[in-house]
Short mmCIF file of C-alpha atoms in Angstrom, two decimals:
data_model
loop_
_atom_site.label_atom_id
_atom_site.label_comp_id
_atom_site.label_asym_id
_atom_site.label_seq_id
_atom_site.Cartn_x
_atom_site.Cartn_y
_atom_site.Cartn_z
CA MET S 1 147.63 76.80 69.75
CA THR S 2 149.63 73.55 69.69
CA ASP S 3 149.82 71.25 72.70
CA GLN S 4 153.45 72.27 73.18
CA ALA S 5 152.62 75.97 73.05
CA ALA S 6 149.84 75.44 75.54
CA ALA S 7 152.21 73.71 77.87
CA GLU S 8 154.70 76.53 77.57
CA ALA S 9 152.06 79.23 78.28
CA PRO S 10 152.43 80.80 81.75
CA ASN S 11 148.87 79.85 82.74
CA ALA S 12 146.94 77.04 81.15
CA PRO S 13 143.43 78.33 80.21
CA ASP S 14 141.57 75.36 81.69
CA THR S 15 143.33 75.75 85.01
CA VAL S 16 142.71 79.49 85.18
CA THR S 17 139.04 79.10 84.25
CA ALA S 18 138.44 76.50 86.92
CA ILE S 19 140.07 78.58 89.62
CA ASP S 20 138.60 81.95 88.54
CA ALA S 21 135.04 80.66 88.10
CA HIS S 22 134.68 79.80 91.76
CA GLY S 23 136.35 83.03 92.79
CA ARG S 24 134.20 85.10 90.49
CA VAL S 25 131.00 83.48 91.76
CA ALA S 26 132.06 84.19 95.33
CA GLU S 27 132.84 87.77 94.33
CA LEU S 28 129.43 88.10 92.67
CA ARG S 29 127.68 86.85 95.79
CA ALA S 30 129.54 89.37 97.93
CA ILE S 31 128.65 92.22 95.56
CA ARG S 32 124.98 91.22 95.48
CA GLU S 33 124.88 90.95 99.25
CA GLU S 34 126.37 94.41 99.50
CA ALA S 35 123.79 95.80 97.07
CA VAL S 36 120.90 94.19 98.94
CA ARG S 37 122.24 95.24 102.34
CA GLY S 38 122.47 98.90 101.34
CA PRO S 39 124.88 101.61 102.42
CA SER S 40 125.00 100.84 106.15
CA GLU S 41 123.06 99.55 109.13
CA LYS S 42 123.02 103.09 110.48
CA ALA S 43 121.26 104.35 107.34
CA THR S 44 118.67 101.61 107.66
CA GLU S 45 118.08 102.46 111.32
CA ALA S 46 117.64 106.13 110.39
CA GLN S 47 115.03 105.16 107.79
CA HIS S 48 113.14 103.05 110.33
CA ALA S 49 113.39 105.84 112.93
CA LYS S 50 111.39 108.07 110.58
CA GLY S 51 108.62 105.47 110.50
CA LYS S 52 109.58 104.41 106.98
CA LEU S 53 110.49 101.04 105.50
CA THR S 54 113.39 100.46 103.15
CA ALA S 55 112.86 100.11 99.41
CA ARG S 56 113.24 96.33 99.50
CA GLU S 57 110.95 95.95 102.50
CA ARG S 58 108.31 97.88 100.58
CA ILE S 59 108.71 95.72 97.49
CA ASP S 60 108.33 92.60 99.65
CA LEU S 61 105.01 93.93 100.97
CA LEU S 62 103.74 94.85 97.51
CA LEU S 63 104.63 91.71 95.58
CA ASP S 64 103.80 88.06 96.10
CA PRO S 65 106.40 86.22 98.23
CA ASP S 66 109.60 85.27 96.39
CA SER S 67 108.35 86.64 93.07
CA PHE S 68 110.63 89.70 92.73
CA ARG S 69 113.29 89.64 90.03
CA GLU S 70 115.61 92.63 90.19
CA VAL S 71 116.87 94.47 87.11
CA GLY S 72 119.96 96.68 87.23
CA MET S 73 121.13 95.78 90.75
CA LEU S 74 124.79 96.37 89.85
CA ARG S 75 124.26 99.72 88.13
CA ARG S 76 126.45 102.56 89.47
CA HIS S 77 126.77 106.20 88.47
CA ARG S 78 129.75 107.53 86.54
CA ALA S 79 129.53 111.16 87.67
CA THR S 80 132.54 113.05 88.99
CA GLY S 81 132.98 116.16 91.08
CA PHE S 82 131.65 117.17 94.49
CA GLY S 83 133.03 113.91 95.88
CA LEU S 84 130.74 111.70 93.79
CA GLU S 85 133.61 109.71 92.30
CA ALA S 86 134.42 108.38 95.78
CA LYS S 87 130.83 107.32 96.47
CA ARG S 88 129.44 104.87 93.93
CA PRO S 89 126.96 102.54 95.66
CA TYR S 90 125.27 99.73 93.77
CA THR S 91 121.66 100.36 92.57
CA ASP S 92 122.38 104.14 92.54
CA GLY S 93 119.46 104.73 94.90
CA VAL S 94 116.63 102.97 93.09
CA VAL S 95 115.57 99.31 93.11
CA THR S 96 113.90 98.20 89.87
CA GLY S 97 112.42 94.92 88.71
CA TYR S 98 109.28 92.85 88.30
CA GLY S 99 107.23 90.27 90.16
CA THR S 100 103.63 89.26 90.67
CA VAL S 101 100.60 90.53 92.59
CA HIS S 102 97.89 87.89 93.04
CA GLY S 103 99.82 85.87 90.45
CA ARG S 104 99.73 88.59 87.77
CA GLN S 105 102.88 90.31 86.51
CA VAL S 106 103.67 93.80 87.80
CA PHE S 107 106.72 96.03 87.28
CA VAL S 108 108.02 98.20 90.09
CA TYR S 109 110.66 100.74 90.98
CA ALA S 110 111.39 101.96 94.50
CA HIS S 111 113.54 104.88 95.55
CA ASP S 112 116.10 104.03 98.23
CA PHE S 113 116.24 107.10 100.47
CA ARG S 114 119.35 105.72 102.18
CA ILE S 115 121.37 106.36 99.01
CA PHE S 116 121.70 110.03 97.99
CA GLY S 117 118.32 110.64 99.64
CA GLY S 118 116.70 108.79 96.74
CA ALA S 119 117.67 111.71 94.46
CA LEU S 120 117.59 111.10 90.73
CA GLY S 121 120.81 111.09 88.72
CA GLU S 122 121.72 109.86 85.24
CA ALA S 123 122.17 106.18 86.10
CA HIS S 124 119.19 106.25 88.49
CA ALA S 125 116.98 107.66 85.72
CA ALA S 126 118.26 105.18 83.15
CA LYS S 127 117.17 102.31 85.41
CA ILE S 128 113.69 103.77 85.73
CA HIS S 129 113.48 104.35 81.97
CA LYS S 130 114.44 100.71 81.42
CA ILE S 131 111.80 99.28 83.74
CA MET S 132 109.11 101.58 82.31
CA ASP S 133 109.98 100.42 78.79
CA MET S 134 109.83 96.80 79.97
CA ALA S 135 106.39 97.34 81.51
CA MET S 136 105.09 98.81 78.27
CA ALA S 137 106.58 96.01 76.18
CA ALA S 138 105.15 93.34 78.48
CA GLY S 139 101.77 95.05 78.81
CA ALA S 140 101.80 94.98 82.61
CA PRO S 141 101.05 97.54 85.36
CA LEU S 142 103.80 99.80 86.71
CA VAL S 143 103.99 100.73 90.40
CA SER S 144 106.40 103.39 91.63
CA LEU S 145 107.31 103.53 95.33
CA ASN S 146 108.38 107.14 95.71
CA ASP S 147 110.71 108.36 98.44
CA GLY S 148 113.13 110.67 96.67
CA ALA S 149 114.50 114.15 97.11
CA GLY S 150 114.14 115.28 93.50
CA ALA S 151 116.99 115.81 91.04
CA ARG S 152 120.55 115.06 92.19
CA ILE S 153 122.01 118.56 92.37
CA GLN S 154 125.62 117.38 91.95
CA GLU S 155 124.81 115.99 88.50
CA GLY S 156 123.17 119.19 87.25
CA VAL S 157 121.19 119.25 84.04
CA VAL S 158 121.82 115.54 83.37
CA ALA S 159 119.57 114.76 86.32
CA LEU S 160 116.85 117.07 85.02
CA ALA S 161 117.03 115.36 81.64
CA GLY S 162 116.35 112.07 83.41
CA TYR S 163 113.01 113.42 84.63
CA GLY S 164 112.12 114.37 81.08
CA GLY S 165 112.51 110.76 80.02
CA ILE S 166 110.24 109.61 82.86
CA PHE S 167 107.53 112.15 82.03
CA GLN S 168 107.60 111.20 78.36
CA ARG S 169 107.19 107.52 79.21
CA ASN S 170 104.40 108.25 81.74
CA THR S 171 102.50 110.03 78.99
CA ARG S 172 103.12 107.33 76.38
CA ALA S 173 101.93 104.65 78.82
CA SER S 174 98.81 106.61 79.82
CA GLY S 175 95.71 104.59 79.00
CA VAL S 176 97.86 101.64 77.87
CA ILE S 177 98.98 100.11 81.18
CA PRO S 178 97.82 101.02 84.71
CA GLN S 179 100.31 103.34 86.43
CA ILE S 180 100.18 103.64 90.21
CA SER S 181 102.30 106.03 92.29
CA VAL S 182 102.79 105.37 96.00
CA MET S 183 104.15 108.36 97.93
CA LEU S 184 106.14 107.17 100.93
CA GLY S 185 108.43 110.12 101.65
CA PRO S 186 109.06 113.75 100.74
CA CYS S 187 108.86 114.27 96.96
CA ALA S 188 109.48 117.76 95.59
CA GLY S 189 109.83 119.39 92.20
CA GLY S 190 110.17 116.92 89.35
CA ALA S 191 109.56 114.03 91.74
CA ALA S 192 105.97 115.27 92.14
CA TYR S 193 105.17 115.60 88.45
CA SER S 194 105.58 111.96 87.45
CA PRO S 195 102.93 110.83 90.00
CA ALA S 196 100.61 113.56 88.70
CA LEU S 197 100.76 111.92 85.27
CA THR S 198 99.83 108.46 86.56
CA ASP S 199 96.38 106.90 87.05
CA PHE S 200 96.34 106.66 90.86
CA VAL S 201 98.29 108.31 93.69
CA PHE S 202 98.54 106.75 97.17
CA MET S 203 100.01 108.67 100.12
CA VAL S 204 101.01 107.80 103.70
CA ARG S 205 100.23 110.36 106.39
CA GLU S 206 103.02 112.20 108.22
CA THR S 207 105.88 110.66 106.22
CA ALA S 208 104.86 111.53 102.64
CA GLN S 209 104.65 114.99 101.10
CA MET S 210 104.33 116.34 97.56
CA PHE S 211 105.02 119.92 96.51
CA ILE S 212 106.68 121.83 93.70
CA THR S 213 108.49 124.23 96.05
CA GLY S 214 109.10 123.47 99.72
CA PRO S 215 108.11 125.46 102.81
CA ASP S 216 111.39 127.40 102.94
CA VAL S 217 110.98 128.74 99.41
CA VAL S 218 107.31 129.48 100.02
CA LYS S 219 108.19 131.49 103.11
CA THR S 220 110.94 133.40 101.27
CA VAL S 221 108.72 134.29 98.32
CA THR S 222 105.32 134.79 99.96
CA GLY S 223 106.06 135.18 103.65
CA ALA S 224 103.70 132.33 104.50
CA ASP S 225 104.95 130.05 107.28
CA VAL S 226 103.77 126.49 106.64
CA THR S 227 104.90 123.00 107.65
CA HIS S 228 105.79 120.24 105.19
CA ASN S 229 102.52 118.41 105.90
CA GLY S 230 100.53 121.63 105.90
CA LEU S 231 101.86 122.43 102.45
CA GLY S 232 101.77 119.03 100.77
CA GLY S 233 100.87 116.27 103.21
CA ALA S 234 98.58 113.33 102.54
CA ASP S 235 95.48 114.93 104.07
CA VAL S 236 95.98 118.15 102.10
CA HIS S 237 96.18 116.29 98.81
CA ALA S 238 93.39 113.83 99.69
CA GLU S 239 90.91 116.51 100.83
CA THR S 240 91.86 119.87 99.32
CA SER S 241 93.90 119.57 96.13
CA GLY S 242 92.64 116.21 94.89
CA VAL S 243 96.18 115.20 93.92
CA ALA S 244 96.01 112.02 96.06
CA HIS S 245 93.34 109.40 95.40
CA PHE S 246 94.02 107.48 98.62
CA ALA S 247 95.61 108.30 102.01
CA TYR S 248 96.58 105.81 104.73
CA ASP S 249 98.11 105.89 108.21
CA ASP S 250 100.92 103.41 107.56
CA GLU S 251 102.84 101.81 104.72
CA GLU S 252 101.56 98.29 105.36
CA SER S 253 97.87 99.18 104.91
CA CYS S 254 98.72 101.47 102.01
CA LEU S 255 100.54 98.76 100.06
CA GLU S 256 97.83 96.22 100.84
CA GLU S 257 95.28 98.56 99.23
CA VAL S 258 97.55 98.93 96.20
CA ARG S 259 97.39 95.16 95.85
CA PHE S 260 93.58 95.30 96.10
CA LEU S 261 93.37 98.02 93.45
CA LEU S 262 95.58 95.98 91.10
CA SER S 263 93.16 93.06 91.51
CA LEU S 264 90.43 95.28 90.03
CA LEU S 265 92.41 96.50 87.02
CA PRO S 266 93.38 94.75 83.78
CA SER S 267 97.06 94.32 82.95
CA ASN S 268 96.67 96.61 79.94
CA ASN S 269 94.13 98.25 77.64
CA ARG S 270 93.82 95.14 75.45
CA GLU S 271 92.45 93.02 78.28
CA ASN S 272 89.36 93.06 80.46
CA PRO S 273 89.63 93.37 84.25
CA PRO S 274 90.04 90.01 86.01
CA ALA S 275 86.82 88.34 87.08
CA SER S 276 86.44 86.96 90.59
CA PRO S 277 84.02 84.21 91.64
CA THR S 278 81.34 85.26 94.09
CA GLU S 279 78.69 83.47 96.11
CA ASP S 280 76.48 86.57 96.17
CA PRO S 281 73.37 85.53 94.16
CA VAL S 282 72.78 87.29 90.85
CA ASP S 283 69.07 87.57 91.55
CA ARG S 284 69.41 88.67 95.18
CA ARG S 285 66.55 91.04 95.98
CA CYS S 286 67.49 94.35 97.58
CA GLU S 287 64.42 95.05 99.67
CA ALA S 288 66.33 97.53 101.85
CA LEU S 289 66.64 99.96 98.93
CA VAL S 290 62.96 100.90 99.12
CA ASP S 291 63.51 102.40 102.56
CA LEU S 292 67.10 103.63 102.04
CA VAL S 293 66.11 106.36 99.57
CA PRO S 294 63.45 108.79 100.86
CA VAL S 295 60.75 109.83 98.40
CA ASP S 296 61.07 113.43 99.60
CA GLY S 297 63.75 114.94 97.36
CA ASN S 298 64.88 117.31 100.10
CA ARG S 299 65.82 114.55 102.54
CA PRO S 300 69.46 113.39 102.41
CA TYR S 301 70.67 109.80 102.59
CA ASP S 302 73.99 108.02 102.16
CA MET S 303 74.52 106.82 98.58
CA ARG S 304 77.26 104.53 99.86
CA ALA S 305 74.57 102.42 101.54
CA VAL S 306 72.85 102.02 98.17
CA ILE S 307 76.09 100.95 96.50
CA GLU S 308 76.86 98.53 99.32
CA GLU S 309 73.44 96.92 98.89
CA LEU S 310 73.87 96.48 95.13
CA VAL S 311 77.44 95.22 94.64
CA ASP S 312 78.91 91.77 95.28
CA ASP S 313 79.31 91.11 99.01
CA GLY S 314 78.88 94.83 99.75
CA GLU S 315 82.54 95.46 98.89
CA PHE S 316 83.80 98.42 96.86
CA LEU S 317 86.88 100.63 96.61
CA GLU S 318 86.11 104.34 96.65
CA VAL S 319 88.47 106.58 94.69
CA HIS S 320 89.05 110.16 95.92
CA GLU S 321 86.85 109.40 98.92
CA ARG S 322 87.62 112.66 100.74
CA TRP S 323 87.80 115.08 97.82
CA ALA S 324 84.69 116.45 96.09
CA THR S 325 82.52 114.36 98.40
CA ASN S 326 79.33 115.35 96.58
CA LEU S 327 80.25 112.76 93.93
CA ILE S 328 81.21 109.14 94.59
CA CYS S 329 83.57 107.27 92.27
CA ALA S 330 84.18 103.62 93.10
CA LEU S 331 85.27 100.27 91.71
CA ALA S 332 83.19 97.22 92.60
CA ARG S 333 82.03 93.89 91.20
CA PHE S 334 78.69 92.69 89.90
CA ASP S 335 78.55 88.90 89.50
CA GLY S 336 82.34 88.88 89.73
CA GLN S 337 82.85 91.45 86.93
CA VAL S 338 84.52 94.79 87.69
CA VAL S 339 82.36 97.90 87.21
CA GLY S 340 83.11 101.58 87.74
CA ILE S 341 80.42 103.46 89.67
CA VAL S 342 79.77 107.21 89.46
CA ALA S 343 77.09 108.41 91.87
CA ASN S 344 75.78 111.64 93.34
CA GLN S 345 76.04 111.83 97.13
CA PRO S 346 72.95 113.57 98.61
CA GLN S 347 74.69 113.76 102.01
CA SER S 348 77.18 116.32 100.64
CA LEU S 349 75.94 119.55 99.02
CA ALA S 350 72.74 117.66 98.19
CA GLY S 351 74.69 115.83 95.50
CA VAL S 352 75.07 118.82 93.17
CA LEU S 353 77.78 118.95 90.53
CA ASP S 354 80.46 121.60 91.05
CA ILE S 355 83.93 122.23 89.64
CA SER S 356 85.73 119.64 91.75
CA ALA S 357 83.07 116.96 91.35
CA SER S 358 83.06 117.44 87.58
CA GLU S 359 86.84 117.03 87.39
CA LYS S 360 86.75 114.02 89.69
CA GLY S 361 84.04 112.30 87.66
CA ALA S 362 85.65 113.09 84.30
CA ARG S 363 89.00 111.64 85.31
CA PHE S 364 87.36 108.47 86.67
CA VAL S 365 85.19 107.95 83.58
CA GLN S 366 88.26 108.34 81.35
CA MET S 367 90.17 105.79 83.42
CA CYS S 368 87.34 103.28 83.22
CA ASP S 369 86.99 103.76 79.48
CA ALA S 370 90.74 103.37 78.94
CA PHE S 371 90.84 100.05 80.80
CA ASN S 372 87.62 98.42 79.56
CA ILE S 373 85.67 98.87 82.78
CA PRO S 374 81.88 99.26 82.31
CA ILE S 375 80.37 102.37 83.92
CA LEU S 376 77.26 102.47 86.11
CA THR S 377 75.92 105.95 86.91
CA LEU S 378 73.54 106.43 89.85
CA LEU S 379 71.69 109.74 89.60
CA ASP S 380 70.15 111.85 92.31
CA VAL S 381 71.26 115.30 91.21
CA PRO S 382 69.54 118.68 91.70
CA GLY S 383 71.75 120.40 89.11
CA PHE S 384 75.02 122.33 88.99
CA LEU S 385 76.04 124.39 92.00
CA PRO S 386 75.10 128.04 91.43
CA GLY S 387 77.27 130.93 92.60
CA VAL S 388 79.71 133.63 91.58
CA ASP S 389 82.73 131.58 92.70
CA GLN S 390 81.65 128.63 90.58
CA GLU S 391 80.98 130.73 87.49
CA HIS S 392 84.20 132.70 87.81
CA GLY S 393 86.09 129.49 88.54
CA GLY S 394 84.96 128.05 85.20
CA ILE S 395 82.12 125.69 86.04
CA ILE S 396 81.17 125.72 82.35
CA ARG S 397 84.64 124.60 81.32
CA HIS S 398 85.05 122.08 84.13
CA GLY S 399 81.53 120.71 83.84
CA ALA S 400 82.20 120.16 80.15
CA LYS S 401 85.06 117.81 81.11
CA LEU S 402 82.59 115.35 82.61
CA LEU S 403 80.28 115.71 79.62
CA TYR S 404 83.16 115.11 77.21
CA ALA S 405 84.39 112.08 79.13
CA TYR S 406 80.98 110.39 79.03
CA CYS S 407 80.37 111.23 75.37
CA ASN S 408 83.79 109.87 74.44
CA ALA S 409 83.47 106.60 76.41
CA THR S 410 82.88 103.42 74.42
CA VAL S 411 82.63 100.90 77.27
CA PRO S 412 79.19 99.60 78.35
CA ARG S 413 77.32 102.43 80.10
CA ILE S 414 74.24 102.08 82.29
CA SER S 415 72.49 104.93 84.07
CA LEU S 416 69.95 104.59 86.86
CA ILE S 417 67.87 107.51 88.17
CA LEU S 418 67.05 106.90 91.81
CA ARG S 419 65.23 110.09 92.64
CA LYS S 420 65.71 113.55 91.06
CA ALA S 421 67.59 114.46 87.91
CA TYR S 422 67.32 118.14 87.09
CA GLY S 423 68.62 120.43 84.39
CA GLY S 424 71.94 120.18 82.61
CA ALA S 425 73.29 117.89 85.32
CA TYR S 426 70.80 115.22 84.22
CA ILE S 427 72.10 115.39 80.66
CA VAL S 428 75.77 115.40 81.75
CA MET S 429 75.39 112.42 84.09
CA ASP S 430 75.24 109.90 81.22
CA SER S 431 71.71 110.41 79.95
CA GLN S 432 70.42 108.40 77.02
CA THR S 433 70.89 111.34 74.66
CA ILE S 434 74.68 111.41 75.20
CA GLY S 435 75.10 107.71 74.63
CA ALA S 436 74.13 105.63 77.67
CA ASP S 437 73.40 102.09 76.46
CA VAL S 438 70.74 101.32 79.06
CA THR S 439 68.80 103.92 81.04
CA LEU S 440 66.73 102.86 84.03
CA ALA S 441 64.73 104.63 86.71
CA TRP S 442 63.02 103.88 89.97
CA PRO S 443 59.35 104.82 90.43
CA THR S 444 60.52 107.64 92.71
CA ASN S 445 62.31 109.42 89.83
CA GLU S 446 61.72 113.05 88.88
CA ILE S 447 63.32 114.22 85.62
CA ALA S 448 62.85 117.88 84.78
CA VAL S 449 64.51 121.12 83.78
CA MET S 450 64.38 122.17 87.43
CA GLY S 451 62.53 121.45 90.67
CA ALA S 452 58.77 121.91 90.68
CA GLU S 453 58.90 124.89 93.05
CA GLY S 454 61.37 126.81 90.90
CA ALA S 455 59.56 125.90 87.71
CA ALA S 456 56.20 127.02 89.08
CA ASN S 457 57.66 130.35 90.19
CA VAL S 458 58.88 130.98 86.63
CA ILE S 459 55.97 129.65 84.59
CA PHE S 460 53.12 130.86 86.79
CA ARG S 461 54.64 133.98 88.30
CA ARG S 462 51.87 136.25 86.99
CA GLN S 463 49.06 134.02 88.22
CA ILE S 464 50.74 133.70 91.61
CA ALA S 465 51.29 137.45 91.89
CA ALA S 466 47.67 138.21 90.93
CA ALA S 467 46.10 135.63 93.23
CA GLU S 468 44.29 136.62 96.43
CA ASP S 469 46.31 133.94 98.24
CA PRO S 470 49.70 133.71 96.45
CA GLU S 471 50.95 130.84 98.62
CA ALA S 472 47.89 128.72 97.98
CA MET S 473 48.16 129.47 94.26
CA ARG S 474 51.88 128.58 94.25
CA SER S 475 51.15 125.29 96.02
CA ARG S 476 48.46 124.44 93.46
CA MET S 477 50.72 125.30 90.53
CA VAL S 478 53.53 123.19 91.94
CA LYS S 479 51.20 120.19 92.16
CA GLU S 480 49.96 120.85 88.62
CA TYR S 481 53.50 121.03 87.25
CA LYS S 482 54.48 117.80 88.99
CA ALA S 483 51.39 116.02 87.70
CA GLU S 484 52.01 117.14 84.12
CA LEU S 485 55.78 116.98 83.68
CA MET S 486 57.42 115.28 86.67
CA HIS S 487 55.56 112.03 87.19
CA PRO S 488 57.78 108.91 87.21
CA TYR S 489 56.69 107.67 83.79
CA TYR S 490 56.95 110.90 81.81
CA ALA S 491 60.45 110.16 80.51
CA ALA S 492 59.68 106.47 79.92
CA GLU S 493 56.61 107.37 77.85
CA ARG S 494 58.85 109.48 75.61
CA GLY S 495 61.59 106.85 75.27
CA LEU S 496 64.18 108.72 77.35
CA VAL S 497 64.21 105.94 79.95
CA ASP S 498 64.26 102.31 78.85
CA ASP S 499 62.45 100.96 81.88
CA VAL S 500 61.12 101.88 85.31
CA ILE S 501 62.05 99.10 87.73
CA ASP S 502 61.29 97.90 91.23
CA PRO S 503 64.21 99.03 93.46
CA ALA S 504 64.37 95.56 95.00
CA GLU S 505 65.16 94.07 91.57
CA THR S 506 67.91 96.56 90.77
CA ARG S 507 70.88 94.25 91.29
CA HIS S 508 69.41 91.54 89.07
CA VAL S 509 68.49 93.99 86.30
CA LEU S 510 71.92 95.63 86.37
CA ILE S 511 73.73 92.29 86.13
CA GLN S 512 71.51 91.18 83.24
CA SER S 513 72.18 94.49 81.46
CA LEU S 514 75.93 94.24 82.01
CA ALA S 515 75.96 90.67 80.67
CA MET S 516 74.04 91.78 77.58
CA LEU S 517 76.58 94.57 76.95
CA ARG S 518 79.71 92.50 77.63
CA ASN S 519 80.62 92.21 73.94
CA LYS S 520 79.71 95.79 73.05
CA HIS S 521 81.81 97.24 70.25
CA ALA S 522 81.88 100.92 69.37
CA ASP S 523 84.19 102.86 67.08
CA LEU S 524 85.17 106.50 67.47
CA PRO S 525 85.85 108.72 64.44
CA VAL S 526 89.36 108.47 63.01
CA ARG S 527 91.43 111.28 64.54
CA LYS S 528 94.77 111.91 66.13
CA HIS S 529 93.04 112.78 69.41
CA GLY S 530 90.21 114.96 70.62
CA ASN S 531 90.59 118.41 72.13
CA PRO S 532 88.83 118.09 75.50
CA PRO S 533 88.02 121.14 77.63
CA GLN S 534 90.79 122.03 80.10
#
């Protein structure tokens, strides 16, 4: 364009640009303020009245201050019908983006219940798909803050398709990046399945629920009258179903624990968990352990006290604390390095393995193996739980899950027998023969096919029956069996235990063993994937 033509033009470009730039920036600020503010003050008050925070308030609690960078703030749906075309709020009911937790990058999405009840529509799903893809590409954890009412009914099958994309990405990311679901409101149908595919599920009591079909449908179909919390509340899933790994009374403490868990996990499966300096001495003697564990195998004790004595500063995070309480699964540190602990709990069902404990342990071992977390197994196990219900419920199939998980794990594995280790449960709980790298025992250990009393009744039943004093004979045979096959050094003499150690030296020995195994490398056979028991 010539100078003359420019002069004759109705608006000179330079003049228009200068004026419009300031106006457009002001417009942008207003739009962003509207998006951050949300639909209305009344909607925010209603959210607070239910004891719930808003999506952005939750993100602020989760992430380091001023670290959040939002993605897709200006996204709006394009659906029509049922009045949707007249209601097109920014964000479309989900806030997505990334920030840091303890200085490490984390991706997050948070349902905004104030907009369409947090229900998922096409644009809403596309935002979640985007942030999940970004998390995978960056190799960083993904945290979902769930407070949504399921699929957006007005959008029909398009909304359902959005869930399919989330499920597919959850599965693709499994074992690659940590995925954490935080349940902060009612989540039904498809909204409950994505959390079930993730590594950890947190729930807040009273305000959070998870179920496939709600109480009204349950009552219509079965006649059972149940409340929302009675059907799928935090306590139900933390104690009965095992769906929730953690349950808390309020959102603040819940999100603080999410931050703590993230500090124990690597960013992805190509990294090791972050180390943390500690002033707890490596060679600290644990004299209390000698008295904590009774020699009498029939006397219970709290395995948590043993773990507390061994780990750095007595601090550990127990996973599934209230479900399958006969087995403890926890994350802790030894000399600043993260370790996964699997331990029998003699205070609950004498520490036996049952269906739930086997599933709990298998899932935890798989998680540790996926994210390069060494595994320490503390054994005090009398065997698998006998009974018709257990057999009919598939204890063979479920117990095999734990066995498969251990056999398939390539991370450093150390097992320590504190007291008794009987039968198949001894083999399953990471014995040397299924691949434990280091196997240790205390001088109070008893490794056998079964307890001495049961073994004597089987082996010497004829002698006992023929004796003038059967009880005296049984007592003598029990002592004989223990002396021959159950003394503390029997397994060590046959190479099934690498060393028998002083309980007071346990922490030092474990840390030395973990340091020795730090660069362990193990290859699995080339295969598409295994076919684990289900």
